[in-house]
Coordinates of C-alpha atoms and ligand atoms in Angstrom, one line a residue:
X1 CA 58.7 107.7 74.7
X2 CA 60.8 107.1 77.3
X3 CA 61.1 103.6 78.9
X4 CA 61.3 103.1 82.5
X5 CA 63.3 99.8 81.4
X6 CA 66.6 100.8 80.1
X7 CA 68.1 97.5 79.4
X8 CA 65.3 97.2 77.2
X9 CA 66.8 99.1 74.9
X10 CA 69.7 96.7 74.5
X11 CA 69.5 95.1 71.4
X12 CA 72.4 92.0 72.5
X13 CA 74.6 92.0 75.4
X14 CA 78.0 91.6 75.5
X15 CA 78.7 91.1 78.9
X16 CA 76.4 90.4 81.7
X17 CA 77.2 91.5 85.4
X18 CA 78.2 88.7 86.3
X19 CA 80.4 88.1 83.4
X20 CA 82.1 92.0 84.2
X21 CA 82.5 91.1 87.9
X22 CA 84.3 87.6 87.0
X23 CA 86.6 89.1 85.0
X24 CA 87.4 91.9 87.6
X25 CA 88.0 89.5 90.1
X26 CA 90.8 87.9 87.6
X27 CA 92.4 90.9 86.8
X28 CA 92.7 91.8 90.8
X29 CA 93.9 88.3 91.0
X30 CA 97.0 89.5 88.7
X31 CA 97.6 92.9 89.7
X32 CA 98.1 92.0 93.2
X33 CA 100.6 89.0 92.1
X34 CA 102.4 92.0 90.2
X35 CA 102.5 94.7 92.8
X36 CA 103.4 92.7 95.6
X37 CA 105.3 94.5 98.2
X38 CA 104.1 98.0 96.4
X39 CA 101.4 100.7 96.9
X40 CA 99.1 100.8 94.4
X41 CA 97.6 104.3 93.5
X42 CA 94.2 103.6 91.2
X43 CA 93.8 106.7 89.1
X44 CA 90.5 106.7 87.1
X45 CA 89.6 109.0 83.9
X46 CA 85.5 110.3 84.7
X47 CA 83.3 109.4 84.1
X48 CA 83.4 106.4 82.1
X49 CA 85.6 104.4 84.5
X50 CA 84.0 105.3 87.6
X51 CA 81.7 101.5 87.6
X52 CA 85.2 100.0 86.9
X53 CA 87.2 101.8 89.7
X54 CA 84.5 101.2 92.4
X55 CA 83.8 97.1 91.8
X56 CA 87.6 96.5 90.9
X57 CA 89.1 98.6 93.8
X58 CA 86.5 96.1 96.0
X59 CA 87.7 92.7 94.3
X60 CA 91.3 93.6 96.4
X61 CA 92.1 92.3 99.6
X62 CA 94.8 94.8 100.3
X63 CA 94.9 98.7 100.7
X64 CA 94.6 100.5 97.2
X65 CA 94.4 104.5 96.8
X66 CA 91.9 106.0 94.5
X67 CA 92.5 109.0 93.1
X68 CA 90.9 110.6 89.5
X69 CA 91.4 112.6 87.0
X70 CA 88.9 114.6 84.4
X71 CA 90.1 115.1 80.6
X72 CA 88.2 116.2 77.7
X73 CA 89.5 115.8 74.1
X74 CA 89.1 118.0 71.4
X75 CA 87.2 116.3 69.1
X76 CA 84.9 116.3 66.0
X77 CA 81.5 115.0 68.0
X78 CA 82.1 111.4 68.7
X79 CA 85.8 110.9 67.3
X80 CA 88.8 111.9 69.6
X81 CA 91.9 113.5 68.6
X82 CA 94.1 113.1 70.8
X83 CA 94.2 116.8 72.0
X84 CA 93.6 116.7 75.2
X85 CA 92.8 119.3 78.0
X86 CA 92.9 118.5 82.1
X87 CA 89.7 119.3 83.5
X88 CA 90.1 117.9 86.9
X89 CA 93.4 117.3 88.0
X90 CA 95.0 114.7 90.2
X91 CA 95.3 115.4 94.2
X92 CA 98.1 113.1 94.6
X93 CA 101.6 113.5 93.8
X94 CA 102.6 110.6 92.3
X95 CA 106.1 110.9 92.2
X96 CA 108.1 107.6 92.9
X97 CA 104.4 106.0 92.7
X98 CA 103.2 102.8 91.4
X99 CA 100.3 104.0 89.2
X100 CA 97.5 102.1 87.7
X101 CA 95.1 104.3 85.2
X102 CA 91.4 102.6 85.1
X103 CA 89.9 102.8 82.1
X104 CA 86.1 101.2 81.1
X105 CA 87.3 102.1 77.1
X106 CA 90.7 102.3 75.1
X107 CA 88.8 103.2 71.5
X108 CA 91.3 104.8 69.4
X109 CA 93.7 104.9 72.2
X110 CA 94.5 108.4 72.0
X111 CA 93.6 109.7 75.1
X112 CA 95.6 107.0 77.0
X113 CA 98.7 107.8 75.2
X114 CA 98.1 111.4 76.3
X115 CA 97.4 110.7 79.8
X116 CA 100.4 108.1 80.1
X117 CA 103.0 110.8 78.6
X118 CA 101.7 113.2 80.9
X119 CA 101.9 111.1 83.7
X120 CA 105.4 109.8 83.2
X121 CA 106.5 113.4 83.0
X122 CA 105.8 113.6 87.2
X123 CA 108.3 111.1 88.0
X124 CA 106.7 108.0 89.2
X125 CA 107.8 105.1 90.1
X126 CA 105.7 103.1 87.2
X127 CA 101.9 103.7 85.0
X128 CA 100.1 100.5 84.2
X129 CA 97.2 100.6 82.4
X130 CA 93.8 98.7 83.4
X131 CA 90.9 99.0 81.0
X132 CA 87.7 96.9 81.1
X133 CA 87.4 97.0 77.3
X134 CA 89.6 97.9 74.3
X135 CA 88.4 98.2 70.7
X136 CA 90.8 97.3 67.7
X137 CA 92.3 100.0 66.7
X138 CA 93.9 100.5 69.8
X139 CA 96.1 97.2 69.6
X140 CA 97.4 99.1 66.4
X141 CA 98.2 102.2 69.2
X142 CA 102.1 102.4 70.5
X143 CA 100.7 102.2 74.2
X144 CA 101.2 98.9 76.3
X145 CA 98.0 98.3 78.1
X146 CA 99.3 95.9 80.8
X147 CA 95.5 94.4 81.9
X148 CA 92.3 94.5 79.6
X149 CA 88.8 93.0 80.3
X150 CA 87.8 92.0 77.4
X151 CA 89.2 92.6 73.4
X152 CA 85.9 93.8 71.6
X153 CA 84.7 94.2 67.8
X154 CA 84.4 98.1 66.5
X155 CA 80.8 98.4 67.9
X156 CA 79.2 101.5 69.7
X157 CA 78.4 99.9 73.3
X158 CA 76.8 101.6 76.5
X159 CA 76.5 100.1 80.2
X160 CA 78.3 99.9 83.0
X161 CA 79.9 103.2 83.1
X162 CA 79.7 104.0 79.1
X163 CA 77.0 106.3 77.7
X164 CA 75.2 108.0 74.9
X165 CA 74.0 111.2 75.1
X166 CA 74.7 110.6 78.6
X167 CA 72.3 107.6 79.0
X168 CA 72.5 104.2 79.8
X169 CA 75.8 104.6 82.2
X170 CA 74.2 103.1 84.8
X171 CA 73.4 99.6 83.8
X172 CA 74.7 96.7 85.1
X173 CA 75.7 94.8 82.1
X174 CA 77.5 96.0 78.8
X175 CA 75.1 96.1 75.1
X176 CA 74.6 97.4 72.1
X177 CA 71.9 99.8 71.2
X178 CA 68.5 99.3 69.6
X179 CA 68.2 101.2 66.1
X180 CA 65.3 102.8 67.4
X181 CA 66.8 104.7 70.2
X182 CA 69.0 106.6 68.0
X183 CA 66.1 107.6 65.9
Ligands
PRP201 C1 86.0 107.4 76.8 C2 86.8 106.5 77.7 C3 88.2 107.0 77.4 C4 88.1 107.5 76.0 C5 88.8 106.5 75.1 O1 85.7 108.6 77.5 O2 86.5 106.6 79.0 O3 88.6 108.0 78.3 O4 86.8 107.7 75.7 O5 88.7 106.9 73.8 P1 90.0 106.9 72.8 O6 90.7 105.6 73.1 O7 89.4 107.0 71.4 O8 90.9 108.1 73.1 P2 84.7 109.7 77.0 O9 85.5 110.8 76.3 O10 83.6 109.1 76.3 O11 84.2 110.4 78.3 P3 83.4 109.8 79.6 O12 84.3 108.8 80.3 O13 83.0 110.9 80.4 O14 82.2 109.1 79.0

């Protein structure tokens, strides 16, 4: 049955709200130290990194754009291959543009070696990338991801933006699952 308490069905948190907010604040801390004198442009993959883009984008005390993109990989259910099609693309033109992709997940790092090859192609001025988590076998990935949250073990999480079966994106903090909710 369904509970009307979803944290409930966390079996340990990772990271509490407040603990996600703190480090947000940090990494605005940085990023504004490193684009000084530039426009940023924000550019967030849906729907994962929409909780990301919205409280990070409001740790800044300086004008960011926000602008976002839709992907799906081709994948085998859960696993992604790194074949990747452009649902929804970007308004902006981000030629000569200092570009930041937010991310909430780098897993296998596929996608974001997609996205950042596509993106160079356009001609901007620089792509960053900002994710709020990253999972091992991504530091083993060719990409340079310029500001991450947190370094996590190979663990299936939800919260905050991350899902299963669509669920659970709309908590607060970051967990992993009970067994009895995949059952
Ligand atoms: C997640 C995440 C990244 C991607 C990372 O998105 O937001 O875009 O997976 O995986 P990778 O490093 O193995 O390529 P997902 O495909 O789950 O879509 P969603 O953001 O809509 O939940």
């Amino acid at each position: 049955m369904d509970s009307e308490h979803i944290e409930g069905d966390l079996v340990d948190i990772l990271f509490s709200e407040k603990q996600i907010q703190d480090r947000l604040a940090e990494l605005a801390v940085e990023i504004e130290r490193d684009y000084q004198g530039k426009d940023i442009l924000l550019v967030g993959v849906l729907r994962g990194a929409v909780m990301v883009m919205a409280d990070l984008a409001r740790h800044f005390g300086r004008h960011v754009e926000m602008d976002w993109m839709a992907i799906s990989s081709y994948g085998s259910g859960t696993k992604s291959s790194g074949v990747v099609r452009i649902l929804k693309d970007l308004d902006t033109d981000i030629s000569g543009r200092d570009v930041l992709v937010v991310e909430d997940i780098i897993d296998t790092g596929l996608t974001l070696s997609w996205l950042v090859s596509n993106l160079s192609s356009r001609g901007p001025a620089s792509v960053e990338i900002c994710t709020l988590l990253r999972k091992p076998e991504a530091q083993r990935m060719a990409v340079e991801v310029k500001y991450v949250g947190f370094d996590i073990p190979n663990e299936f999480v939800v919260g905050y933006g991350l899902d299963y079966a669509e669920r659970y994106r709309n908590l607060r903090s970051i967990g992993t699952l009970a067994p009895h909710v995949y059952s």
